[in-house]
mmCIF file of C-alpha atoms in Angstrom:
data_model
loop_
_atom_site.group_PDB
_atom_site.id
_atom_site.type_symbol
_atom_site.label_atom_id
_atom_site.label_comp_id
_atom_site.label_asym_id
_atom_site.label_seq_id
_atom_site.Cartn_x
_atom_site.Cartn_y
_atom_site.Cartn_z
ATOM 1 C CA MET A 1 -83.617 13.521 35.836
ATOM 2 C CA LYS A 2 -82.494 16.994 36.825
ATOM 3 C CA LEU A 3 -79.645 15.198 38.008
ATOM 4 C CA ILE A 4 -78.540 13.629 34.786
ATOM 5 C CA ILE A 5 -79.223 16.530 32.706
ATOM 6 C CA ILE A 6 -76.452 18.551 35.364
ATOM 7 C CA PHE A 7 -74.533 15.600 34.925
ATOM 8 C CA PHE A 8 -73.927 16.083 31.229
ATOM 9 C CA ILE A 9 -74.025 19.616 31.656
ATOM 10 C CA ILE A 10 -71.122 19.621 33.993
ATOM 11 C CA VAL A 11 -69.205 16.622 30.978
ATOM 12 C CA ILE A 12 -69.559 19.235 28.386
ATOM 13 C CA ILE A 13 -68.101 22.229 30.190
ATOM 14 C CA LEU A 14 -65.460 20.199 31.575
ATOM 15 C CA PHE A 15 -64.757 18.970 27.956
ATOM 16 C CA ILE A 16 -64.767 22.888 25.912
ATOM 17 C CA ILE A 17 -62.176 23.399 28.975
ATOM 18 C CA SER A 18 -60.370 20.596 28.280
ATOM 19 C CA VAL A 19 -60.481 21.494 24.265
ATOM 20 C CA VAL A 20 -59.331 25.276 25.329
ATOM 21 C CA ILE A 21 -56.925 24.622 27.046
ATOM 22 C CA ARG A 22 -55.404 21.398 24.466
ATOM 23 C CA LYS A 23 -55.470 24.052 22.062
ATOM 24 C CA ILE A 24 -53.743 27.086 24.381
ATOM 25 C CA VAL A 25 -51.026 24.504 24.836
ATOM 26 C CA SER A 26 -50.595 23.413 21.717
ATOM 27 C CA ASN A 27 -50.123 27.185 19.984
ATOM 28 C CA TYR A 28 -47.537 27.894 22.789
ATOM 29 C CA MET A 29 -45.162 24.898 22.589
ATOM 30 C CA THR A 30 -45.122 25.339 18.981
ATOM 31 C CA ASN A 31 -44.826 29.088 18.550
ATOM 32 C CA ILE A 32 -40.799 28.752 19.888
ATOM 33 C CA ASN A 33 -39.794 32.501 20.639
ATOM 34 C CA GLN A 34 -39.031 32.656 23.749
ATOM 35 C CA ASP A 35 -35.473 34.357 23.635
ATOM 36 C CA THR A 36 -32.444 32.571 25.920
ATOM 37 C CA LYS A 37 -29.186 33.603 26.726
ATOM 38 C CA PHE A 38 -25.862 31.980 28.784
ATOM 39 C CA ASN A 39 -26.167 31.855 33.069
ATOM 40 C CA THR A 40 -23.657 30.929 34.796
ATOM 41 C CA ASN A 41 -26.409 30.385 37.858
ATOM 42 C CA ALA A 42 -27.134 26.678 36.350
ATOM 43 C CA ASN A 43 -27.251 23.186 38.324
ATOM 44 C CA TYR A 44 -25.176 20.715 36.308
ATOM 45 C CA LEU A 45 -25.951 18.038 39.667
ATOM 46 C CA TYR A 46 -28.175 16.383 36.580
ATOM 47 C CA ASP A 47 -25.672 16.498 33.975
ATOM 48 C CA ASP A 48 -22.669 15.177 36.667
ATOM 49 C CA TYR A 49 -24.584 12.525 38.173
ATOM 50 C CA TYR A 50 -25.190 11.232 34.861
ATOM 51 C CA GLU A 51 -22.128 11.182 33.619
ATOM 52 C CA ASN A 52 -20.694 9.582 36.744
ATOM 53 C CA MET A 53 -23.684 6.779 37.197
ATOM 54 C CA ASP A 54 -21.594 3.257 37.615
ATOM 55 C CA LYS A 55 -23.704 1.183 35.499
ATOM 56 C CA ARG A 56 -26.622 2.260 33.083
ATOM 57 C CA GLU A 57 -28.954 -0.621 33.270
ATOM 58 C CA GLY A 58 -32.446 1.099 33.629
ATOM 59 C CA LYS A 59 -35.304 1.157 31.268
ATOM 60 C CA ASP A 60 -34.827 2.685 27.779
ATOM 61 C CA LEU A 61 -36.573 5.684 27.464
ATOM 62 C CA VAL A 62 -37.494 5.490 24.228
ATOM 63 C CA GLY A 63 -40.596 7.317 22.270
ATOM 64 C CA ASN A 64 -42.560 10.457 21.819
ATOM 65 C CA PHE A 65 -43.499 10.949 25.380
ATOM 66 C CA GLY A 66 -44.441 15.197 24.988
ATOM 67 C CA ILE A 67 -47.153 14.638 22.150
ATOM 68 C CA ILE A 68 -49.159 17.905 21.266
ATOM 69 C CA ARG A 69 -51.938 17.563 19.676
ATOM 70 C CA TYR A 70 -53.837 20.741 18.576
ATOM 71 C CA ASN A 71 -56.857 18.726 16.894
ATOM 72 C CA PHE A 72 -57.752 14.961 18.392
ATOM 73 C CA MET A 73 -57.733 13.784 14.767
ATOM 74 C CA ASP A 74 -53.803 15.355 14.570
ATOM 75 C CA GLY A 75 -51.155 12.608 13.901
ATOM 76 C CA ILE A 76 -48.355 12.028 16.234
ATOM 77 C CA TYR A 77 -45.823 14.169 14.716
ATOM 78 C CA GLU A 78 -48.678 17.169 13.377
ATOM 79 C CA SER A 79 -46.781 19.759 15.760
ATOM 80 C CA GLU A 80 -43.478 18.530 15.221
ATOM 81 C CA ILE A 81 -43.969 19.555 11.109
ATOM 82 C CA LYS A 82 -45.204 22.713 12.006
ATOM 83 C CA ILE A 83 -42.063 23.578 14.313
ATOM 84 C CA LEU A 84 -39.660 22.555 11.721
ATOM 85 C CA LYS A 85 -41.372 25.252 9.445
ATOM 86 C CA LEU A 86 -42.041 22.371 6.831
ATOM 87 C CA ASN A 87 -43.965 24.341 4.188
ATOM 88 C CA LYS A 88 -45.223 21.489 1.313
ATOM 89 C CA ASP A 89 -45.623 24.063 -1.112
ATOM 90 C CA LYS A 90 -41.868 25.288 -0.848
ATOM 91 C CA LEU A 91 -40.436 21.681 -0.463
ATOM 92 C CA ASN A 92 -42.409 20.511 -3.960
ATOM 93 C CA LYS A 93 -40.682 23.214 -5.442
ATOM 94 C CA LYS A 94 -37.032 22.232 -3.705
ATOM 95 C CA GLN A 95 -34.348 19.136 -4.144
ATOM 96 C CA ASP A 96 -32.662 18.057 -1.432
ATOM 97 C CA TYR A 97 -34.039 19.073 1.185
ATOM 98 C CA ASN A 98 -32.017 17.310 4.058
ATOM 99 C CA ILE A 99 -33.279 16.234 7.533
ATOM 100 C CA LEU A 100 -30.945 14.811 10.239
ATOM 101 C CA ASN A 101 -32.520 12.978 12.369
ATOM 102 C CA LEU A 102 -30.917 12.129 15.959
ATOM 103 C CA SER A 103 -34.260 10.735 17.750
ATOM 104 C CA LEU A 104 -35.416 7.467 19.141
ATOM 105 C CA THR A 105 -38.055 6.794 17.447
ATOM 106 C CA ASN A 106 -37.408 3.734 15.175
ATOM 107 C CA CYS A 107 -37.951 5.213 12.283
ATOM 108 C CA ASN A 108 -41.479 6.123 12.564
ATOM 109 C CA PHE A 109 -40.549 10.233 12.675
ATOM 110 C CA ASP A 110 -39.305 9.749 9.429
ATOM 111 C CA ILE A 111 -42.082 7.487 7.573
ATOM 112 C CA TYR A 112 -44.423 10.147 8.849
ATOM 113 C CA LEU A 113 -42.785 13.112 7.215
ATOM 114 C CA LEU A 114 -42.029 10.700 4.008
ATOM 115 C CA ASN A 115 -45.929 10.086 3.715
ATOM 116 C CA LYS A 116 -46.686 14.187 4.037
ATOM 117 C CA PHE A 117 -43.932 15.591 1.892
ATOM 118 C CA ASP A 118 -42.273 14.133 -1.712
ATOM 119 C CA ASN A 119 -39.160 16.137 -1.794
ATOM 120 C CA LEU A 120 -37.574 14.793 1.746
ATOM 121 C CA VAL A 121 -34.424 13.210 2.189
ATOM 122 C CA ILE A 122 -34.265 12.010 5.659
ATOM 123 C CA TYR A 123 -30.538 10.719 7.345
ATOM 124 C CA SER A 124 -31.249 8.738 10.428
ATOM 125 C CA LEU A 125 -28.707 7.756 12.872
ATOM 126 C CA ILE A 126 -29.702 4.401 14.845
ATOM 127 C CA THR A 127 -27.352 3.983 17.511
ATOM 128 C CA ASN A 128 -29.098 0.342 18.615
ATOM 129 C CA LEU A 129 -28.213 -2.665 16.316
ATOM 130 C CA ASN A 130 -31.552 -4.519 16.734
ATOM 131 C CA ASP A 131 -33.061 -1.205 16.477
ATOM 132 C CA TYR A 132 -31.349 -1.110 12.951
ATOM 133 C CA ASN A 133 -32.423 -4.131 11.660
ATOM 134 C CA ILE A 134 -35.721 -3.339 12.207
ATOM 135 C CA CYS A 135 -35.918 -0.051 10.432
ATOM 136 C CA LYS A 136 -34.110 -1.396 7.816
ATOM 137 C CA LYS A 137 -37.118 -4.414 6.984
ATOM 138 C CA LYS A 138 -39.233 -1.694 7.622
ATOM 139 C CA ILE A 139 -37.779 0.923 4.835
ATOM 140 C CA ALA A 140 -37.553 -1.993 2.525
ATOM 141 C CA SER A 141 -41.142 -3.174 2.921
ATOM 142 C CA LEU A 142 -42.300 0.339 2.362
ATOM 143 C CA ASN A 143 -39.602 0.512 -1.068
ATOM 144 C CA LEU A 144 -38.193 4.142 0.635
ATOM 145 C CA ASP A 145 -34.687 2.945 -0.051
ATOM 146 C CA ASN A 146 -34.182 6.430 -1.616
ATOM 147 C CA LYS A 147 -35.433 8.715 0.550
ATOM 148 C CA LEU A 148 -35.453 7.025 4.333
ATOM 149 C CA LYS A 149 -31.183 6.542 4.467
ATOM 150 C CA ILE A 150 -30.153 4.765 7.868
ATOM 151 C CA TYR A 151 -26.675 4.951 9.606
ATOM 152 C CA TYR A 152 -25.784 2.757 12.085
ATOM 153 C CA GLY A 153 -23.504 4.213 14.885
ATOM 154 C CA LYS A 154 -22.388 6.238 17.953
ATOM 155 C CA TYR A 155 -23.688 9.653 18.338
ATOM 156 C CA SER A 156 -20.229 10.615 19.207
ATOM 157 C CA ASP A 157 -18.899 9.840 15.637
ATOM 158 C CA ILE A 158 -21.640 11.946 13.416
ATOM 159 C CA GLY A 159 -18.971 14.166 12.685
ATOM 160 C CA ASN A 160 -17.392 11.187 10.817
ATOM 161 C CA ILE A 161 -20.550 9.840 9.593
ATOM 162 C CA PHE A 162 -22.394 12.724 8.053
ATOM 163 C CA LYS A 163 -18.962 14.314 7.055
ATOM 164 C CA ASP A 164 -19.788 15.368 3.512
ATOM 165 C CA LYS A 165 -23.139 16.424 4.319
ATOM 166 C CA LYS A 166 -25.311 19.233 5.202
ATOM 167 C CA PHE A 167 -28.746 19.320 6.465
ATOM 168 C CA ASP A 168 -31.759 21.864 6.345
ATOM 169 C CA ARG A 169 -32.603 20.709 9.565
ATOM 170 C CA ILE A 170 -31.462 18.320 12.537
ATOM 171 C CA VAL A 171 -33.856 16.689 14.425
ATOM 172 C CA ILE A 172 -33.196 15.952 18.566
ATOM 173 C CA LEU A 173 -36.793 14.256 19.954
ATOM 174 C CA GLU A 174 -36.205 13.424 23.512
ATOM 175 C CA THR A 175 -32.830 11.967 22.918
ATOM 176 C CA ILE A 176 -30.509 14.644 24.367
ATOM 177 C CA GLY A 177 -30.812 12.995 27.853
ATOM 178 C CA LYS A 178 -29.212 9.785 26.733
ATOM 179 C CA ILE A 179 -25.993 11.295 25.318
ATOM 180 C CA SER A 180 -22.965 11.150 27.034
ATOM 181 C CA LYS A 181 -20.235 13.890 26.943
ATOM 182 C CA LYS A 182 -22.848 16.011 25.358
ATOM 183 C CA PRO A 183 -20.374 19.448 24.742
ATOM 184 C CA GLU A 184 -18.010 16.928 22.328
ATOM 185 C CA PHE A 185 -21.675 15.531 20.681
ATOM 186 C CA ILE A 186 -22.878 19.334 20.515
ATOM 187 C CA LYS A 187 -19.739 20.642 19.096
ATOM 188 C CA GLN A 188 -19.869 18.725 15.921
ATOM 189 C CA LEU A 189 -23.399 19.737 15.139
ATOM 190 C CA LYS A 190 -22.821 22.956 13.858
ATOM 191 C CA PRO A 191 -20.796 21.840 10.831
ATOM 192 C CA LEU A 192 -23.479 19.895 9.739
ATOM 193 C CA LEU A 193 -26.092 22.979 9.054
ATOM 194 C CA LYS A 194 -26.180 23.771 5.517
ATOM 195 C CA ASP A 195 -26.981 27.524 5.526
ATOM 196 C CA GLU A 196 -27.901 30.501 7.939
ATOM 197 C CA ASN A 197 -31.599 29.415 7.779
ATOM 198 C CA SER A 198 -30.558 25.964 8.778
ATOM 199 C CA PHE A 199 -31.537 25.181 12.491
ATOM 200 C CA ILE A 200 -31.537 22.448 15.245
ATOM 201 C CA TYR A 201 -35.142 21.124 16.923
ATOM 202 C CA LEU A 202 -34.477 19.781 20.672
ATOM 203 C CA LYS A 203 -37.330 18.287 22.342
ATOM 204 C CA THR A 204 -36.946 16.892 25.876
ATOM 205 C CA MET A 205 -38.107 15.889 28.991
ATOM 206 C CA VAL A 206 -36.110 18.732 32.190
ATOM 207 C CA PHE A 207 -36.618 18.743 35.593
ATOM 208 C CA ILE A 208 -38.047 22.002 37.082
ATOM 209 C CA ASP A 209 -34.777 23.511 38.886
ATOM 210 C CA LEU A 210 -36.029 23.470 42.731
ATOM 211 C CA ILE A 211 -32.375 22.882 43.961
ATOM 212 C CA LEU A 212 -31.515 26.405 43.019
ATOM 213 C CA ASP A 213 -35.070 27.467 44.620
ATOM 214 C CA ASN A 214 -34.427 29.957 47.913
ATOM 215 C CA LYS A 215 -37.739 28.458 48.530
ATOM 216 C CA PHE A 216 -37.036 25.344 49.574
ATOM 217 C CA ASN A 217 -35.371 24.378 52.611
ATOM 218 C CA LYS A 218 -32.074 22.272 52.431
ATOM 219 C CA GLY A 219 -33.135 18.907 53.425
ATOM 220 C CA ILE A 220 -36.404 19.158 51.213
ATOM 221 C CA GLN A 221 -34.129 20.412 48.162
ATOM 222 C CA ASN A 222 -32.029 17.387 49.179
ATOM 223 C CA GLU A 223 -34.685 14.893 49.096
ATOM 224 C CA ILE A 224 -36.338 16.412 45.434
ATOM 225 C CA TYR A 225 -32.747 15.564 43.882
ATOM 226 C CA GLU A 226 -32.602 11.758 45.447
ATOM 227 C CA LYS A 227 -35.883 11.283 44.114
ATOM 228 C CA GLN A 228 -34.789 12.987 40.532
ATOM 229 C CA LYS A 229 -31.394 10.528 40.704
ATOM 230 C CA TYR A 230 -34.251 7.550 41.089
ATOM 231 C CA MET A 231 -35.435 8.910 37.670
ATOM 232 C CA ILE A 232 -32.502 9.517 36.192
ATOM 233 C CA ASN A 233 -31.018 5.746 37.175
ATOM 234 C CA TYR A 234 -34.632 4.157 36.477
ATOM 235 C CA TRP A 235 -35.232 5.949 33.161
ATOM 236 C CA ASN A 236 -31.333 6.002 32.150
ATOM 237 C CA TYR A 237 -31.637 9.386 31.305
ATOM 238 C CA ASN A 238 -29.810 12.827 31.825
ATOM 239 C CA PHE A 239 -33.303 14.858 32.124
ATOM 240 C CA SER A 240 -30.685 17.885 32.643
ATOM 241 C CA SER A 241 -31.977 21.833 33.210
ATOM 242 C CA ASN A 242 -32.777 23.942 30.268
ATOM 243 C CA GLN A 243 -30.332 26.095 31.546
ATOM 244 C CA ALA A 244 -28.074 23.382 31.521
ATOM 245 C CA ILE A 245 -29.150 23.107 28.109
ATOM 246 C CA ILE A 246 -29.071 26.045 26.613
ATOM 247 C CA ASN A 247 -25.526 27.012 28.217
ATOM 248 C CA ASP A 248 -24.061 23.419 26.688
ATOM 249 C CA PHE A 249 -25.147 24.801 23.394
ATOM 250 C CA HIS A 250 -23.995 28.481 23.824
ATOM 251 C CA LYS A 251 -20.617 27.625 24.734
ATOM 252 C CA GLU A 252 -20.001 25.276 21.352
ATOM 253 C CA GLY A 253 -21.136 28.513 19.351
ATOM 254 C CA PHE A 254 -24.739 28.070 19.183
ATOM 255 C CA LYS A 255 -25.742 32.154 20.613
ATOM 256 C CA ASN A 256 -29.259 31.789 18.593
ATOM 257 C CA ILE A 257 -31.584 29.698 20.940
ATOM 258 C CA LYS A 258 -35.303 29.811 21.371
ATOM 259 C CA MET A 259 -37.060 28.207 24.025
ATOM 260 C CA LYS A 260 -40.800 26.781 25.345
ATOM 261 C CA THR A 261 -41.218 25.269 28.209
ATOM 262 C CA ILE A 262 -44.022 24.618 29.973
ATOM 263 C CA SER A 263 -45.380 22.047 33.114
ATOM 264 C CA ALA A 264 -45.365 18.140 32.092
ATOM 265 C CA LEU A 265 -49.175 17.796 33.196
ATOM 266 C CA PHE A 266 -50.485 19.982 30.596
ATOM 267 C CA LEU A 267 -49.768 16.717 28.266
ATOM 268 C CA PHE A 268 -52.548 14.850 29.867
ATOM 269 C CA PHE A 269 -55.221 18.202 27.829
ATOM 270 C CA THR A 270 -52.981 17.683 24.457
ATOM 271 C CA TYR A 271 -53.327 13.355 24.740
ATOM 272 C CA ASN A 272 -55.625 11.115 23.167
ATOM 273 C CA ILE A 273 -57.819 8.342 24.745
ATOM 274 C CA GLU A 274 -55.259 6.247 23.760
ATOM 275 C CA ASP A 275 -51.700 7.976 24.042
ATOM 276 C CA ILE A 276 -53.273 7.805 28.271
ATOM 277 C CA LEU A 277 -54.007 4.134 27.419
ATOM 278 C CA ASN A 278 -50.773 3.788 26.519
ATOM 279 C CA LEU A 279 -49.114 5.315 28.947
ATOM 280 C CA LEU A 280 -51.239 2.823 31.710
ATOM 281 C CA ARG A 281 -49.881 0.141 29.847
ATOM 282 C CA LEU A 282 -46.528 0.847 30.032
ATOM 283 C CA TYR A 283 -46.740 1.819 33.746
ATOM 284 C CA PHE A 284 -48.689 -1.598 34.710
ATOM 285 C CA ILE A 285 -47.942 -4.521 32.660
ATOM 286 C CA ASP A 286 -44.690 -3.174 30.823
ATOM 287 C CA LEU A 287 -42.798 -1.765 33.854
ATOM 288 C CA GLY A 288 -45.152 -4.005 36.540
ATOM 289 C CA LEU A 289 -45.412 -1.156 38.485
ATOM 290 C CA GLY A 290 -48.520 -0.877 40.632
ATOM 291 C CA VAL A 291 -50.584 1.850 42.643
ATOM 292 C CA ARG A 292 -48.037 1.026 45.674
ATOM 293 C CA ASP A 293 -45.065 2.075 43.667
ATOM 294 C CA LEU A 294 -47.010 5.854 43.217
ATOM 295 C CA HIS A 295 -44.860 7.495 45.655
ATOM 296 C CA ASN A 296 -41.470 7.239 43.630
ATOM 297 C CA TRP A 297 -43.177 8.654 41.107
ATOM 298 C CA PHE A 298 -45.047 12.067 42.031
ATOM 299 C CA ILE A 299 -41.372 13.414 41.403
ATOM 300 C CA LEU A 300 -42.463 13.825 37.895
ATOM 301 C CA PHE A 301 -44.964 16.736 38.618
ATOM 302 C CA THR A 302 -41.222 18.685 38.883
ATOM 303 C CA LEU A 303 -40.732 17.556 34.912
ATOM 304 C CA ASN A 304 -41.549 20.120 32.112
ATOM 305 C CA ILE A 305 -41.211 19.494 28.334
ATOM 306 C CA SER A 306 -38.922 21.865 26.693
ATOM 307 C CA ASN A 307 -38.899 23.102 23.262
ATOM 308 C CA PHE A 308 -35.723 24.388 21.331
ATOM 309 C CA ILE A 309 -34.826 25.790 17.826
ATOM 310 C CA ILE A 310 -31.261 26.360 17.650
ATOM 311 C CA TYR A 311 -29.312 28.300 15.115
#
């Protein structure tokens, strides 16, 4: 009986600790206030490797892996609402509050926001024709045609697609790594922002830059880099590095860039049970991987989740 009581006490203590960590991580990642600056000491190996890959036949890293919940009952995009500074009272008084969504979320993010706010108009770019048709059916079934306007096209052409539009917010959730020739893409974003209060919200997974860390010898750095290249190939995603992303935006005239970054391992504290089950299903069922493949996946310990607010 004493052992059972001790066991339950330990479980309760661990649960309380996990809840506290969840709230600390959530508050930290949604309060994006860390100043950044251009730095010539940046690692572009990942960017160069992605741009020069002969074939891009990996899995598509699509969805929202960087889920950050404060409460267990929070929706999957609740932290995005806080980061985007969408105030319901102000939105109800303001007309034509326009958001441009450049995220690979199959319209789920757009619909989530429209269910929360009345006076949003969301423009969404979809680069896959099949996803475009699926979203079109979703929008029609929910009668959101006037609120959610989807476009089929390429990221490289956003300047032409939206040349007559101005946006209060531009959202790029776990998409920047799918975009080749990033400088050309970034250059087209600034003219799309409405005014000085408008900003870009960017969320992505990035590699912790161990290649430039003098604490590791050349052999270990090469081994890390080879496994990181495997991940870039497997997911067809340029994980890049924080400083490389900062530099890319800085070069195109974005001087006010705020950031928050944390190890991706902390996401297990902000996930709900269903999120963890989805990851397990992705790994064992959708990807058809097993325990024997785990040695290739330890490189995930070198990933950070990063949030940027860019003016």
